[in-house]
Structure formats: structure tokens, C-alpha cells
């Protein structure tokens, strides 16, 4: 059995690490830092977030008590691979905080393509000649396009396949516990991607190589093991964040099929996180190519 990385893994690596920024030497030595704790009302997260264009986003900040919020300058940049462009005039931190809180509220710009934003916090010196950088907040902003429109090429390709093969099994079959797969089922329905519910167990006696089986990882799974099934195309997702599963995409290819484990925490974020939605569409599109034997990119 040969282990292989999932196709186009570079795309996933970029999504996973797009905004895991490293502090500069000056920041690391400065203990008085402004630290993003996570989207307000959501579990704690890294210092980078995904949002839709035009969306109002709230972020919980840790701000040291002795920092004067009226003096902290917030600079906003739009980032590309080569340059950083100032997006708007500088403002002070207090104007972006909900009254009496350390909850930052910012409006994402409308964008036509995926855009990176950087909010940088600076504490000017008394003479205003220098400033200490206190921390950054990074966003990856996605166009606010309906899922149905975004997934149309894939959905159309699947329907065409099923029209051309009326006696074949469905191109996508959900396998596993119905309740656990509810987020995935809702996502596929929002994308208008045809699918059918299949077996309640991953241990299927006679899976079809012409079907993409979508399921979830059992609780006792590890990175290096797969449930005992024989052939077919399988794409399995971690149902929630599991400390023992390092986030990533792990594929095993055998003569009978391809088995891929996704330990990125996608399922619990599918409803609201554009980055999770983008990643899920990419994974399904790549996995379904050998099933459909057609180009699903157009």
C-alpha cells in the first residue's frame, strides 16, 4: 500500500496556513501586545480569520489594561504576494470597539476575488516620531457568492454524468451516522449538488468504484489507519476538532480505490466559514474527478 499526498495539496496548505503569521522580533520582545482571541461568540481560534465580503465581523481582543485605546493607531492594509496597499485612513482603536468592551467590530469590503486584509495596531511614542507595533489581525475575505452559484460546475457535471448513466449508482453517496453528517448534508443541499444517503456504517461489503463515498471519521481513528473497507473512492472527514488528529489531508491509494482522511475541522464550520466551504468544494471536486471521468472545472 502506497501513501500519497492528496492532489493539489499545495492549495490546502495555503488555506490551512494562509494567516498563521509570525511576530517580528520587536513584537516578541514586547509583552504589552494586543492579541485576537477569536471571533466573538465562537471558540478560540488562531490570529487569522475568514469572512465574506460586506460582512460585519466582531473579534474578541485581549488588550492590556494600561493601554490607552484612544491612542492606539489602527492601520488597514490589503495584501498581495508582492505589495501591501493602505486600504483606508488610519483610525484609533477606540472607534472600532463596541462601547465599554474589547470587542472589535469591522466591516469587510466587498470583494470580487479572495483578498487578504491586515489590521495592524501601533502605539505612537510621546513625540509621535516612532511607534511600537502591538500586534496584527488578519482576515481572508471571500466574495459573497451564493453556494449554489459557486458549486454550479460541479453540480452540472454530476447531473450530466447521471443523465448519461441512468442505471448507475449516484455519483455521491453519504455513508455514516445521519446526525453526524448533518452539516455536510446541509452544505451539499445548499450547493444543489446531487447526492443520496447510503449505509450507516463505513464497513461496506461491496462498495462501488464508480461512486464517491463521503463519510466521517470514527472517534478512534488515527492519522495512519483507515476503517476496513476494500475498494472505491472514499473521502472521510473529522466530525469535530480532535487533539489526537493533526490537521491535514491524508490519502492512501490501493489497486481498488483511493481513501482520503480530512482532519481539518471542516464539518462544524461549514455553515458560516467561507474558507471551510471553499476547502470542502475543492476536496469534493478533486475526489469526484475519477468518478465522473469528466472535467468539473468549467
Short mmCIF file of N, CA and C in Angstrom, two decimals, residues 163-236:
data_model
loop_
_atom_site.label_atom_id
_atom_site.label_comp_id
_atom_site.label_asym_id
_atom_site.label_seq_id
_atom_site.Cartn_x
_atom_site.Cartn_y
_atom_site.Cartn_z
N UNK A 163 -27.28 11.58 -15.97
CA UNK A 163 -28.15 11.50 -17.15
C UNK A 163 -27.59 10.52 -18.17
N UNK A 164 -26.25 10.55 -18.32
CA UNK A 164 -25.59 9.64 -19.27
C UNK A 164 -25.53 8.21 -18.77
N UNK A 165 -25.68 8.02 -17.44
CA UNK A 165 -25.59 6.69 -16.84
C UNK A 165 -26.82 6.44 -15.96
N UNK A 166 -28.01 6.37 -16.57
CA UNK A 166 -29.25 6.31 -15.77
C UNK A 166 -29.37 5.09 -14.88
N UNK A 167 -28.66 4.00 -15.20
CA UNK A 167 -28.78 2.79 -14.39
C UNK A 167 -27.67 2.67 -13.34
N UNK A 168 -26.77 3.63 -13.31
CA UNK A 168 -25.66 3.55 -12.38
C UNK A 168 -26.07 4.07 -11.00
N UNK A 169 -25.25 3.79 -10.01
CA UNK A 169 -25.48 4.32 -8.68
C UNK A 169 -25.22 5.82 -8.67
N UNK A 170 -25.73 6.56 -7.67
CA UNK A 170 -25.46 8.00 -7.61
C UNK A 170 -23.97 8.29 -7.53
N UNK A 171 -23.56 9.42 -8.07
CA UNK A 171 -22.14 9.77 -8.10
C UNK A 171 -21.61 10.04 -6.70
N UNK A 172 -22.46 10.56 -5.80
CA UNK A 172 -22.04 10.85 -4.43
C UNK A 172 -22.98 10.16 -3.46
N UNK A 173 -22.40 9.38 -2.56
CA UNK A 173 -23.17 8.63 -1.58
C UNK A 173 -22.66 8.98 -0.19
N UNK A 174 -23.55 9.45 0.69
CA UNK A 174 -23.18 9.74 2.07
C UNK A 174 -23.22 8.46 2.89
N UNK A 175 -22.13 8.21 3.61
CA UNK A 175 -22.00 6.96 4.37
C UNK A 175 -21.68 7.30 5.81
N UNK A 176 -22.48 6.79 6.74
CA UNK A 176 -22.20 7.02 8.15
C UNK A 176 -23.41 7.55 8.89
N UNK A 177 -23.20 7.90 10.13
CA UNK A 177 -24.27 8.35 11.03
C UNK A 177 -24.96 9.60 10.48
N UNK A 178 -26.28 9.54 10.41
CA UNK A 178 -27.06 10.62 9.81
C UNK A 178 -26.88 11.94 10.57
N UNK A 179 -26.92 11.90 11.88
CA UNK A 179 -26.81 13.12 12.68
C UNK A 179 -25.44 13.77 12.52
N UNK A 180 -24.38 12.96 12.54
CA UNK A 180 -23.03 13.50 12.43
C UNK A 180 -22.82 14.17 11.08
N UNK A 181 -23.43 13.63 10.03
CA UNK A 181 -23.24 14.16 8.69
C UNK A 181 -24.21 15.28 8.35
N UNK A 182 -25.01 15.73 9.31
CA UNK A 182 -25.99 16.78 9.04
C UNK A 182 -25.36 18.04 8.44
N UNK A 183 -24.21 18.53 8.94
CA UNK A 183 -23.62 19.73 8.32
C UNK A 183 -23.22 19.51 6.86
N UNK A 184 -22.71 18.32 6.55
CA UNK A 184 -22.32 18.02 5.18
C UNK A 184 -23.54 17.90 4.28
N UNK A 185 -24.58 17.28 4.79
CA UNK A 185 -25.82 17.14 4.02
C UNK A 185 -26.41 18.52 3.71
N UNK A 186 -26.43 19.39 4.71
CA UNK A 186 -26.96 20.74 4.51
C UNK A 186 -26.11 21.52 3.51
N UNK A 187 -24.79 21.32 3.57
CA UNK A 187 -23.90 22.01 2.64
C UNK A 187 -24.15 21.55 1.20
N UNK A 188 -24.24 20.25 0.98
CA UNK A 188 -24.48 19.73 -0.37
C UNK A 188 -25.83 20.23 -0.90
N UNK A 189 -26.83 20.29 -0.03
CA UNK A 189 -28.14 20.79 -0.45
C UNK A 189 -28.07 22.26 -0.83
N UNK A 190 -27.33 23.07 -0.04
CA UNK A 190 -27.19 24.50 -0.35
C UNK A 190 -26.44 24.70 -1.67
N UNK A 191 -25.52 23.78 -1.97
CA UNK A 191 -24.76 23.85 -3.23
C UNK A 191 -25.55 23.28 -4.41
N UNK A 192 -26.70 22.65 -4.13
CA UNK A 192 -27.51 21.98 -5.14
C UNK A 192 -26.73 20.85 -5.81
N UNK A 193 -25.87 20.19 -5.04
CA UNK A 193 -25.09 19.05 -5.53
C UNK A 193 -25.89 17.77 -5.29
N UNK A 194 -26.18 16.99 -6.32
CA UNK A 194 -26.95 15.76 -6.12
C UNK A 194 -26.18 14.75 -5.26
N UNK A 195 -26.90 14.10 -4.35
CA UNK A 195 -26.31 13.06 -3.52
C UNK A 195 -27.44 12.18 -2.99
N UNK A 196 -27.05 11.04 -2.46
CA UNK A 196 -28.02 10.16 -1.81
C UNK A 196 -27.43 9.64 -0.52
N UNK A 197 -28.31 9.35 0.44
CA UNK A 197 -27.86 8.74 1.69
C UNK A 197 -27.65 7.25 1.47
N UNK A 198 -26.55 6.76 2.02
CA UNK A 198 -26.22 5.36 1.84
C UNK A 198 -26.24 4.59 3.14
N UNK A 199 -25.19 3.81 3.36
CA UNK A 199 -25.11 2.93 4.53
C UNK A 199 -24.84 3.74 5.80
N UNK A 200 -25.27 3.20 6.92
CA UNK A 200 -24.99 3.83 8.21
C UNK A 200 -23.62 3.45 8.75
N UNK A 201 -22.96 2.50 8.11
CA UNK A 201 -21.66 2.03 8.56
C UNK A 201 -20.62 2.25 7.48
N UNK A 202 -19.39 2.53 7.90
CA UNK A 202 -18.29 2.68 6.94
C UNK A 202 -17.83 1.33 6.40
N UNK A 203 -18.09 0.25 7.12
CA UNK A 203 -17.63 -1.07 6.70
C UNK A 203 -18.63 -1.67 5.71
N UNK A 204 -18.50 -1.26 4.47
CA UNK A 204 -19.43 -1.67 3.42
C UNK A 204 -18.86 -2.89 2.71
N UNK A 205 -19.69 -3.93 2.55
CA UNK A 205 -19.21 -5.18 1.96
C UNK A 205 -18.81 -5.03 0.50
N UNK A 206 -19.61 -4.30 -0.27
CA UNK A 206 -19.34 -4.22 -1.71
C UNK A 206 -19.47 -2.79 -2.21
N UNK A 207 -18.55 -1.91 -1.86
CA UNK A 207 -18.63 -0.54 -2.33
C UNK A 207 -18.40 -0.48 -3.84
N UNK A 208 -18.95 0.53 -4.45
CA UNK A 208 -18.80 0.69 -5.89
C UNK A 208 -17.67 1.64 -6.21
N UNK A 209 -16.80 1.25 -7.13
CA UNK A 209 -15.69 2.11 -7.53
C UNK A 209 -16.18 3.31 -8.32
N UNK A 210 -17.44 3.29 -8.78
CA UNK A 210 -17.96 4.39 -9.58
C UNK A 210 -18.66 5.44 -8.73
N UNK A 211 -18.55 5.30 -7.41
CA UNK A 211 -19.23 6.22 -6.51
C UNK A 211 -18.22 6.86 -5.56
N UNK A 212 -18.38 8.16 -5.30
CA UNK A 212 -17.61 8.82 -4.26
C UNK A 212 -18.37 8.69 -2.95
N UNK A 213 -17.76 8.01 -1.98
CA UNK A 213 -18.38 7.84 -0.67
C UNK A 213 -17.90 8.95 0.25
N UNK A 214 -18.82 9.76 0.75
CA UNK A 214 -18.50 10.81 1.71
C UNK A 214 -18.93 10.35 3.09
N UNK A 215 -18.04 10.45 4.06
CA UNK A 215 -18.39 10.00 5.40
C UNK A 215 -17.61 10.76 6.45
N UNK A 216 -17.68 10.28 7.70
CA UNK A 216 -16.97 10.94 8.78
C UNK A 216 -16.03 9.94 9.44
N UNK A 217 -15.01 10.47 10.08
CA UNK A 217 -14.01 9.63 10.74
C UNK A 217 -14.55 9.09 12.05
N UNK A 218 -14.42 7.80 12.31
CA UNK A 218 -14.78 7.28 13.63
C UNK A 218 -13.93 7.92 14.71
N UNK A 219 -14.46 7.96 15.91
CA UNK A 219 -13.79 8.65 17.03
C UNK A 219 -12.43 8.06 17.34
N UNK A 220 -12.24 6.77 17.08
CA UNK A 220 -10.98 6.12 17.44
C UNK A 220 -9.98 6.08 16.28
N UNK A 221 -10.24 6.85 15.23
CA UNK A 221 -9.34 6.85 14.09
C UNK A 221 -8.03 7.54 14.44
N UNK A 222 -6.98 7.14 13.76
CA UNK A 222 -5.70 7.85 13.85
C UNK A 222 -5.30 8.26 12.46
N UNK A 223 -4.23 9.03 12.38
CA UNK A 223 -3.80 9.55 11.09
C UNK A 223 -3.42 8.42 10.13
N UNK A 224 -2.92 7.33 10.65
CA UNK A 224 -2.32 6.29 9.81
C UNK A 224 -3.21 5.07 9.59
N UNK A 225 -4.43 5.09 10.10
CA UNK A 225 -5.30 3.93 9.94
C UNK A 225 -6.59 4.32 9.25
N UNK A 226 -7.19 3.36 8.58
CA UNK A 226 -8.46 3.55 7.90
C UNK A 226 -9.41 2.45 8.32
N UNK A 227 -10.71 2.70 8.26
CA UNK A 227 -11.66 1.61 8.51
C UNK A 227 -11.44 0.49 7.49
N UNK A 228 -11.95 -0.69 7.81
CA UNK A 228 -11.67 -1.87 6.98
C UNK A 228 -12.63 -1.95 5.81
N UNK A 229 -12.36 -1.18 4.77
CA UNK A 229 -13.13 -1.35 3.55
C UNK A 229 -12.19 -1.63 2.39
N UNK A 230 -12.74 -2.16 1.30
CA UNK A 230 -11.89 -2.69 0.25
C UNK A 230 -11.62 -1.77 -0.91
N UNK A 231 -12.65 -1.34 -1.65
CA UNK A 231 -12.39 -0.58 -2.86
C UNK A 231 -13.33 0.61 -2.95
N UNK A 232 -13.11 1.42 -3.97
CA UNK A 232 -13.95 2.59 -4.18
C UNK A 232 -13.22 3.87 -3.84
N UNK A 233 -13.91 4.98 -4.01
CA UNK A 233 -13.37 6.30 -3.71
C UNK A 233 -14.02 6.79 -2.42
N UNK A 234 -13.18 7.12 -1.43
CA UNK A 234 -13.67 7.48 -0.09
C UNK A 234 -13.06 8.81 0.33
N UNK A 235 -13.92 9.69 0.85
CA UNK A 235 -13.48 10.97 1.39
C UNK A 235 -14.12 11.11 2.76
N UNK A 236 -13.30 11.02 3.82
CA UNK A 236 -13.81 10.95 5.19
C UNK A 236 -13.36 12.17 5.97
#
